[in-house]
Coordinates of C-alpha atoms in Angstrom, one line a residue:
M255 CA 68.8 23.9 -8.1
S256 CA 68.3 22.4 -4.6
T257 CA 66.1 19.3 -4.2
G258 CA 63.4 21.3 -2.5
R259 CA 63.1 23.6 -5.3
I260 CA 63.2 21.1 -8.3
L261 CA 59.5 21.5 -8.9
E262 CA 58.9 24.9 -7.7
G263 CA 58.0 26.1 -11.2
A264 CA 55.0 23.5 -11.2
G265 CA 53.8 24.8 -7.7
C266 CA 52.3 23.0 -4.8
V267 CA 48.7 23.1 -6.2
T268 CA 47.7 21.5 -9.4
W269 CA 45.2 24.1 -11.2
W270 CA 45.5 22.3 -14.5
G271 CA 47.2 19.1 -15.6
F272 CA 50.5 18.4 -17.2
G273 CA 49.2 16.6 -20.4
P274 CA 46.5 16.8 -23.1
A275 CA 43.0 15.7 -22.5
R276 CA 42.3 11.9 -23.0
D277 CA 39.2 9.8 -23.4
L278 CA 40.0 7.5 -20.6
L279 CA 37.7 4.7 -22.0
E280 CA 39.4 4.9 -25.4
T281 CA 41.2 1.5 -24.9
C282 CA 38.1 -0.3 -23.4
V283 CA 37.4 -2.5 -26.5
P284 CA 35.0 -4.2 -26.5
R285 CA 33.1 -1.9 -24.0
P286 CA 31.6 -3.6 -21.1
Q287 CA 27.9 -3.7 -20.7
G288 CA 26.1 -1.6 -18.1
E289 CA 27.4 1.5 -16.5
L290 CA 31.0 2.4 -17.1
N291 CA 32.9 3.7 -14.1
V292 CA 36.3 5.8 -14.2
L293 CA 38.2 6.9 -11.2
L294 CA 40.4 10.2 -11.5
V295 CA 43.0 10.7 -8.9
G296 CA 44.5 14.2 -8.8
S297 CA 43.6 15.2 -12.4
G298 CA 43.4 18.8 -11.4
D299 CA 41.1 19.9 -14.0
P300 CA 38.0 18.5 -15.9
R301 CA 39.8 18.0 -19.4
H302 CA 39.6 14.0 -19.1
I303 CA 36.1 14.2 -17.8
L304 CA 34.9 16.3 -20.7
K305 CA 36.9 14.2 -23.2
T306 CA 35.6 10.9 -21.7
I307 CA 32.0 12.1 -21.9
S308 CA 32.3 13.3 -25.5
G309 CA 33.4 9.8 -26.5
L310 CA 30.3 8.0 -25.1
K311 CA 27.9 6.4 -27.3
D312 CA 24.3 7.4 -27.0
T313 CA 23.3 4.1 -25.2
E314 CA 26.2 4.2 -22.7
S315 CA 26.2 5.5 -19.3
L316 CA 29.1 6.7 -17.2
R317 CA 29.9 7.3 -13.6
V318 CA 33.0 9.6 -12.9
W319 CA 34.6 9.4 -9.5
V320 CA 37.1 12.2 -8.7
M321 CA 39.5 12.4 -5.9
E322 CA 41.7 15.5 -5.4
N323 CA 44.4 16.5 -2.7
S324 CA 42.8 19.7 -2.0
M325 CA 39.4 21.4 -1.5
D326 CA 40.4 24.3 -3.6
V327 CA 41.0 22.0 -6.6
V328 CA 37.6 20.3 -6.0
A329 CA 35.9 23.7 -5.9
R330 CA 37.6 24.7 -9.2
Q331 CA 36.7 21.3 -10.8
L332 CA 32.9 22.0 -9.8
L333 CA 33.1 25.5 -11.0
L334 CA 34.4 24.5 -14.4
L335 CA 31.9 21.6 -14.7
Y336 CA 29.1 24.0 -13.7
V337 CA 30.2 26.3 -16.6
S338 CA 30.5 23.4 -19.1
L339 CA 26.9 22.2 -18.2
R340 CA 25.4 25.7 -18.7
D341 CA 22.3 25.2 -21.1
P342 CA 22.9 26.9 -24.3
G343 CA 19.7 28.8 -23.8
S344 CA 21.3 30.6 -20.7
M345 CA 24.9 30.9 -22.0
G346 CA 25.8 30.8 -25.7
L347 CA 28.8 28.7 -27.0
Q348 CA 31.1 31.7 -27.7
E349 CA 30.6 33.0 -24.3
K350 CA 30.8 29.7 -22.4
T351 CA 34.1 29.1 -24.3
E352 CA 35.6 32.4 -23.3
V353 CA 34.5 32.3 -19.5
F354 CA 35.7 28.7 -19.1
L355 CA 39.1 29.5 -20.6
E356 CA 39.5 32.7 -18.7
L357 CA 38.6 31.2 -15.3
F358 CA 40.7 28.0 -16.3
G359 CA 44.0 29.7 -17.3
N360 CA 44.0 33.4 -16.5
S361 CA 45.4 34.9 -13.4
Q362 CA 43.3 38.0 -14.3
V363 CA 40.0 38.1 -15.9
R364 CA 37.7 40.6 -17.4
S365 CA 35.0 42.3 -15.1
Q366 CA 32.2 40.5 -16.9
T367 CA 33.8 37.1 -16.3
D368 CA 34.4 37.9 -12.7
T369 CA 30.6 38.9 -12.5
T370 CA 29.7 35.4 -13.9
L371 CA 32.1 33.9 -11.4
K372 CA 30.4 35.5 -8.5
Q373 CA 27.0 34.4 -9.6
V374 CA 28.1 30.8 -10.2
A375 CA 29.9 30.8 -6.9
A376 CA 26.6 31.8 -5.0
R377 CA 24.8 29.1 -6.9
L378 CA 27.4 26.4 -6.1
S379 CA 27.5 27.4 -2.3
A380 CA 23.7 27.2 -2.1
G381 CA 23.9 23.7 -3.9
V382 CA 26.3 22.4 -1.3
T383 CA 24.5 23.9 1.6
D384 CA 21.2 22.4 0.3
S385 CA 22.9 19.0 -0.1
L386 CA 24.2 19.3 3.5
D387 CA 20.8 20.0 4.7
T388 CA 19.0 17.2 2.7
D389 CA 21.8 14.7 2.1
T390 CA 20.9 14.6 -1.5
Q391 CA 22.6 15.9 -4.8
T392 CA 21.1 19.2 -6.1
H393 CA 21.8 18.3 -9.7
P394 CA 21.9 14.8 -11.4
C395 CA 25.3 15.3 -12.8
L396 CA 27.2 16.8 -10.0
D397 CA 27.4 14.8 -6.7
T398 CA 29.3 16.1 -3.5
T399 CA 27.4 14.1 -0.8
L400 CA 30.2 11.6 -0.5
L401 CA 32.5 14.3 0.8
K402 CA 32.9 14.6 4.5
F403 CA 30.8 17.2 6.3
K404 CA 33.8 19.2 7.1
E405 CA 34.9 19.0 3.3
Q406 CA 31.5 20.3 2.3
D407 CA 31.6 23.1 4.8
E408 CA 34.9 24.0 3.4
L409 CA 33.6 24.1 -0.2
A410 CA 30.8 26.2 1.0
R411 CA 33.4 28.6 2.4
I412 CA 35.5 28.6 -0.7
F413 CA 32.4 29.5 -2.9
T414 CA 31.5 32.2 -0.5
R415 CA 35.0 33.7 -0.7
W416 CA 34.8 33.7 -4.5
G417 CA 31.3 35.4 -4.6
R418 CA 32.0 38.0 -1.9
P419 CA 34.1 40.9 -3.0
A420 CA 37.2 41.3 -0.7
S421 CA 37.5 44.4 1.3
A422 CA 41.2 44.6 0.1
P423 CA 41.3 42.6 -3.1
P424 CA 44.6 40.8 -3.8
C425 CA 46.9 42.2 -6.4
M426 CA 47.4 39.2 -8.6
S427 CA 50.1 40.7 -10.7
K428 CA 52.4 41.2 -7.6
L429 CA 51.5 37.6 -6.4
W430 CA 52.5 36.2 -9.9
D431 CA 55.5 38.4 -10.0
A432 CA 56.7 37.1 -6.6
R433 CA 56.5 33.5 -7.7
V434 CA 58.4 34.4 -10.8
R435 CA 61.1 36.1 -8.8
Q436 CA 61.4 33.2 -6.3
H437 CA 61.5 30.6 -9.2
L438 CA 64.1 32.3 -11.3
G439 CA 66.2 33.8 -8.5
T440 CA 69.4 35.6 -10.0
R441 CA 68.0 34.9 -13.6
Y442 CA 65.0 37.3 -13.0
D443 CA 66.3 40.2 -14.8
A444 CA 67.0 38.0 -17.8
R445 CA 63.7 36.4 -17.5
S446 CA 62.6 36.9 -21.1
G447 CA 65.5 34.9 -22.4
C448 CA 64.6 32.3 -19.7
F449 CA 61.0 32.1 -21.0
D450 CA 62.3 31.9 -24.6
W451 CA 64.5 29.0 -23.8
D452 CA 61.8 27.1 -21.9
L453 CA 59.6 27.4 -24.8
A454 CA 62.0 26.5 -27.7
M455 CA 64.3 23.9 -26.1
K456 CA 61.6 22.4 -23.8
L457 CA 57.9 22.7 -24.9
H458 CA 58.7 22.9 -28.7
D459 CA 61.2 20.2 -28.2
R460 CA 58.4 18.0 -26.7
G461 CA 55.9 18.6 -29.6
C462 CA 54.3 21.8 -28.5
A463 CA 55.3 24.0 -31.4
I464 CA 51.8 25.3 -31.6
I465 CA 52.4 27.5 -28.5
H466 CA 53.5 30.8 -29.9
K467 CA 56.4 32.7 -28.4
Q468 CA 54.1 35.9 -27.8
Q469 CA 51.3 34.2 -25.9
Y470 CA 53.7 31.9 -23.8
G471 CA 55.9 35.0 -22.9
R472 CA 52.8 37.0 -21.9
W473 CA 51.6 34.1 -19.7
R474 CA 54.9 33.6 -18.1
E475 CA 55.2 37.4 -17.4
S476 CA 51.6 37.9 -16.2
G477 CA 49.6 34.8 -15.8
V478 CA 47.2 35.6 -18.6
A479 CA 47.0 32.8 -21.1
F480 CA 43.8 33.5 -23.0
E481 CA 42.8 36.8 -24.4
M482 CA 39.9 36.2 -26.8
R483 CA 38.5 39.5 -26.8
E484 CA 39.7 43.1 -26.7
G485 CA 39.1 44.1 -23.1
L486 CA 40.9 44.8 -19.8
Y487 CA 42.0 41.6 -18.0
S488 CA 42.4 43.2 -14.6
V489 CA 40.4 41.4 -12.0
A490 CA 42.1 38.8 -9.9
N491 CA 40.8 35.2 -10.8
Q492 CA 39.9 34.3 -7.2
T493 CA 39.8 30.6 -8.2
L494 CA 43.6 30.6 -8.5
L495 CA 44.3 31.7 -5.0
S496 CA 45.0 29.3 -2.1
T497 CA 46.7 29.3 1.2
R498 CA 50.1 27.6 1.5
V499 CA 51.5 26.8 4.9
F500 CA 55.0 27.7 5.6
S501 CA 57.1 26.7 8.8
R502 CA 59.4 29.4 10.2
R503 CA 61.3 28.7 13.4
G504 CA 58.8 26.3 14.5
D505 CA 55.8 28.4 13.8
R506 CA 53.3 27.5 11.0
M507 CA 52.0 30.4 8.9
G508 CA 49.4 30.2 6.2
V509 CA 50.0 32.6 3.3
R510 CA 47.6 33.3 0.7
G511 CA 48.7 33.6 -2.9
Y512 CA 49.2 32.0 -6.2
W513 CA 50.8 28.7 -5.7
G514 CA 50.3 26.8 -9.0
D515 CA 52.2 26.2 -12.1
I516 CA 54.2 29.1 -13.6
V517 CA 56.2 27.2 -16.2
S518 CA 54.3 24.6 -18.2
S519 CA 51.1 26.6 -19.0
P520 CA 47.5 25.9 -19.1
Y521 CA 47.8 25.4 -23.0
L522 CA 48.7 21.7 -22.5
S523 CA 45.3 20.7 -21.5
F524 CA 43.2 21.7 -24.5
G525 CA 45.6 23.5 -26.8
V526 CA 48.3 21.4 -28.1
E527 CA 46.4 18.5 -29.9
T528 CA 43.7 18.6 -32.4
E529 CA 42.0 16.4 -35.0
D530 CA 41.5 19.4 -37.2
E531 CA 44.4 19.5 -39.5
E532 CA 43.6 23.1 -40.7
L533 CA 44.7 24.2 -37.1
L534 CA 48.0 22.6 -37.6
K535 CA 48.9 24.3 -40.8
T536 CA 52.4 26.0 -41.1
Q537 CA 53.8 28.6 -43.1
N538 CA 57.5 29.2 -43.3
N539 CA 58.0 26.5 -40.7
Q540 CA 55.7 28.5 -38.3
H541 CA 52.3 27.5 -37.1
V542 CA 49.7 29.8 -38.4
K543 CA 47.2 29.1 -35.6
T544 CA 48.0 29.2 -31.9
A545 CA 47.4 27.2 -28.8
Q546 CA 44.7 29.6 -28.0
D547 CA 43.0 28.9 -31.2
V548 CA 43.2 25.2 -30.6
S549 CA 42.0 25.6 -27.1
V550 CA 38.9 27.5 -28.4
A551 CA 38.2 24.9 -31.0
N552 CA 38.6 21.9 -28.8
M553 CA 36.3 23.4 -26.1
Q554 CA 33.6 24.3 -28.6
K555 CA 33.8 20.8 -29.9
L556 CA 33.5 19.4 -26.4
F557 CA 30.5 21.8 -25.4
K558 CA 28.7 21.0 -28.7
S559 CA 29.1 17.3 -27.7
L560 CA 27.6 18.0 -24.3
S561 CA 24.8 19.9 -25.9
T562 CA 23.9 16.9 -28.0
R563 CA 23.8 14.6 -25.1
G564 CA 22.3 17.1 -22.6
H565 CA 18.9 18.4 -21.9
S566 CA 17.4 20.9 -19.4
H567 CA 17.6 19.8 -15.8
T568 CA 13.9 20.7 -15.0
S569 CA 10.6 19.8 -16.6
P570 CA 8.7 22.3 -18.6
A571 CA 6.7 23.0 -15.6
G572 CA 9.8 23.9 -13.7
E573 CA 10.9 26.1 -16.6
G574 CA 7.7 28.1 -16.2
S575 CA 8.7 28.8 -12.6
R576 CA 11.6 30.9 -13.9
T577 CA 9.2 33.5 -15.1
L578 CA 6.3 33.0 -12.8
P579 CA 7.7 32.5 -9.3
D580 CA 5.5 30.7 -6.9
E581 CA 5.1 33.0 -3.9
S582 CA 4.3 30.2 -1.5
H583 CA 8.0 29.1 -1.8
A584 CA 10.8 30.8 0.0
G585 CA 13.0 33.2 -2.0
E586 CA 16.1 31.0 -1.6
E587 CA 14.2 27.9 -2.9
Q588 CA 13.0 29.8 -5.8
D589 CA 16.5 31.0 -6.4
L590 CA 18.0 27.5 -6.3
T591 CA 15.4 26.1 -8.7
S592 CA 15.9 28.7 -11.2
H593 CA 19.6 28.1 -11.2
Q594 CA 19.1 24.4 -11.8
T595 CA 17.2 25.2 -14.9
E596 CA 20.4 26.9 -16.3
L597 CA 22.2 23.3 -16.4
M598 CA 21.9 20.6 -18.8
N599 CA 21.2 17.0 -17.4
L600 CA 23.6 14.8 -19.3
R601 CA 21.6 11.4 -19.8
G602 CA 23.4 8.7 -17.9
V603 CA 26.3 10.7 -16.7
R604 CA 27.2 11.5 -13.1
V605 CA 30.5 12.9 -11.6
T606 CA 30.8 12.2 -7.9
F607 CA 33.5 13.8 -5.7
L608 CA 35.2 11.6 -3.1
S609 CA 36.9 12.6 0.2
L610 CA 40.6 13.8 -0.1
D611 CA 41.8 10.6 1.9
S612 CA 39.6 8.2 0.4
L613 CA 42.0 6.3 -2.1
A614 CA 43.6 4.0 0.5
K615 CA 40.0 3.1 1.8
L616 CA 38.2 2.2 -1.6
S617 CA 39.4 -1.3 -1.5
T618 CA 37.7 -1.9 2.0
K619 CA 34.2 -0.9 0.7
G620 CA 32.1 -3.3 -1.1
R621 CA 30.6 -0.8 -3.5
F622 CA 33.9 -0.2 -5.1
C623 CA 35.0 -3.9 -5.6
R624 CA 35.9 -4.6 -9.2
L625 CA 34.1 -1.4 -10.2
F626 CA 36.5 0.8 -12.2
N627 CA 37.0 0.3 -15.8
A628 CA 39.6 2.8 -15.9
V629 CA 41.7 4.6 -13.4
Y630 CA 43.6 7.9 -14.1
C631 CA 46.3 9.0 -11.7
S632 CA 48.3 12.4 -12.0
A633 CA 52.1 12.5 -11.7
S634 CA 51.9 14.1 -8.4
M635 CA 49.7 11.3 -6.9
V636 CA 51.3 8.1 -8.4
H637 CA 53.1 7.5 -5.1
H638 CA 49.8 6.7 -3.5
L639 CA 49.2 3.7 -5.7
D640 CA 49.6 0.2 -4.3
S641 CA 48.3 -3.2 -4.8
T642 CA 45.0 -2.5 -3.1
L643 CA 43.9 -0.7 -6.2
R644 CA 43.6 -3.9 -8.0
Q645 CA 40.8 -5.0 -5.9
T646 CA 38.7 -2.0 -7.1
M647 CA 39.3 -2.6 -10.8
A648 CA 37.1 -4.5 -13.1
P649 CA 38.4 -7.3 -15.4
D650 CA 40.4 -5.8 -18.4
A651 CA 40.4 -2.5 -16.6
T652 CA 43.0 0.2 -17.8
L653 CA 45.5 2.5 -15.6
I654 CA 46.5 5.6 -17.1
V655 CA 49.4 7.5 -15.4
E656 CA 50.5 11.0 -16.2
L657 CA 54.2 11.2 -16.9
A658 CA 56.7 13.9 -16.2
R659 CA 57.1 15.0 -19.9
Y660 CA 55.7 18.5 -19.4
L661 CA 57.2 19.1 -15.8
L662 CA 59.8 21.4 -17.4
D663 CA 61.9 21.9 -14.3
L664 CA 63.1 18.3 -14.6
S665 CA 66.1 17.2 -16.7
K666 CA 65.6 14.4 -19.4
E667 CA 67.4 12.1 -17.1
Q668 CA 64.9 13.0 -14.2
E669 CA 61.9 12.6 -16.6
A670 CA 63.2 9.1 -17.8
S671 CA 63.7 8.2 -14.2
F672 CA 60.2 9.1 -13.3
A673 CA 58.9 6.9 -16.2
T674 CA 60.9 4.0 -14.9
K675 CA 59.5 4.5 -11.3
V676 CA 55.9 4.7 -12.6
S677 CA 56.5 1.3 -14.4
E678 CA 57.8 -0.2 -11.2
I679 CA 54.9 0.9 -9.0
A680 CA 52.4 -0.3 -11.7
K681 CA 54.2 -3.6 -11.7
E682 CA 54.2 -3.9 -8.0
A683 CA 50.5 -3.1 -7.9
G684 CA 49.7 -5.8 -10.3
F685 CA 49.8 -4.1 -13.7
V686 CA 51.5 -4.6 -17.1
A687 CA 52.2 -2.2 -19.8
A688 CA 49.6 -2.0 -22.4
H689 CA 50.3 -2.0 -26.2
T690 CA 48.5 1.2 -27.0
R691 CA 49.1 4.3 -29.2
D692 CA 52.4 5.9 -28.9
D693 CA 51.8 8.4 -26.0
T694 CA 54.6 10.1 -24.4
A695 CA 52.4 12.1 -22.0
Y696 CA 50.9 9.2 -20.2
A697 CA 51.8 5.6 -19.5
V698 CA 48.9 3.0 -19.9
F699 CA 48.7 -0.3 -18.1
T700 CA 46.3 -3.3 -17.9
L701 CA 45.7 -5.6 -15.0
Q702 CA 48.0 -8.5 -15.0
Q703 CA 45.8 -11.7 -15.5
D704 CA 46.2 -14.3 -12.7
G705 CA 47.6 -17.5 -13.7

């Protein structure tokens, strides 16, 4: 395999992470007083955000700062957080879990889920447009006001694209198959055996035996990871489409398609770890439950935690406006207000999205001086870390870096080499390895104390 194709299976856009959800403040003992601040660089999905929120004490407050390398990923983050924040009165626990996991990990979804996507996309678009007009966030928990104007415009365009039916809808099955063909090359006709090998010799060998052969094979073949209901999963998941720029004979051409992971699977984020021993039971050396079962259980646990902390965004008077519209207001204003009532306001929690190029600039801004109690960095973004990060981290802060354990196209030697490189980068940036729990998916570091 050529160097340029080593990570072709992982794709060039990170729709989900390559490791399980972590409470990024778990190692902060004792916890600092006042507001806790966490920076996520390239996390790709909200798994760490949701897990960290669920670990908060009632008296603690949290500010999450998110930086991605693509506005398509930012849009997905906002969508999945919006679904997560839906008030139980407007979306039940089971429905929320199904919608979240379908949009999160399926190349194709049910028509009902597509309808929900279009509705949420319209509301997100209205929210971004409103924040552009007023320079204020439209929901206490979700803040896009620190994005550049052109980035907010791009967000609005992405949401509009999701919500507006395409005149010629993309055939996701063909787009997915094209990626599989490109990745496997001459092995395509023997792809079933390739899928089995990756599962048994790589994922299972890395501790993910909960991922069943049938579900993994179905996902590798079609891109559909979660089928929680009997139904037709036939509508393209618009949130997994993006544009990749190719250079051919000096010309640059954008090609719209599916450019994400086709090897490691979306099961890694929520489906391979659980504290519920019942879900890990085996019979004849086979897991009784599946990664889908674990994903459902973990999502429901996280959503229940959010509901415990959250309450409706608007006042009772505001709730009344949902059924008795004020004719003195414009229709769009009524619509936005009614949408806001669908979301919970998590007490003391705010998620703020930063510009794509903001990491190198954080150390030059006073508001970020010694601010972060924890910083998370994905495997794809670790090369951006340098000594300036130290200036933004609070005393006793933690740096968590995603390793290459679940990048299946890498050999064990390449995986080990990557871990060594991460340690070198962290050391050069002023960090030392932390003695925390045995975690093969992430490397954890703390600030090296001066003197």
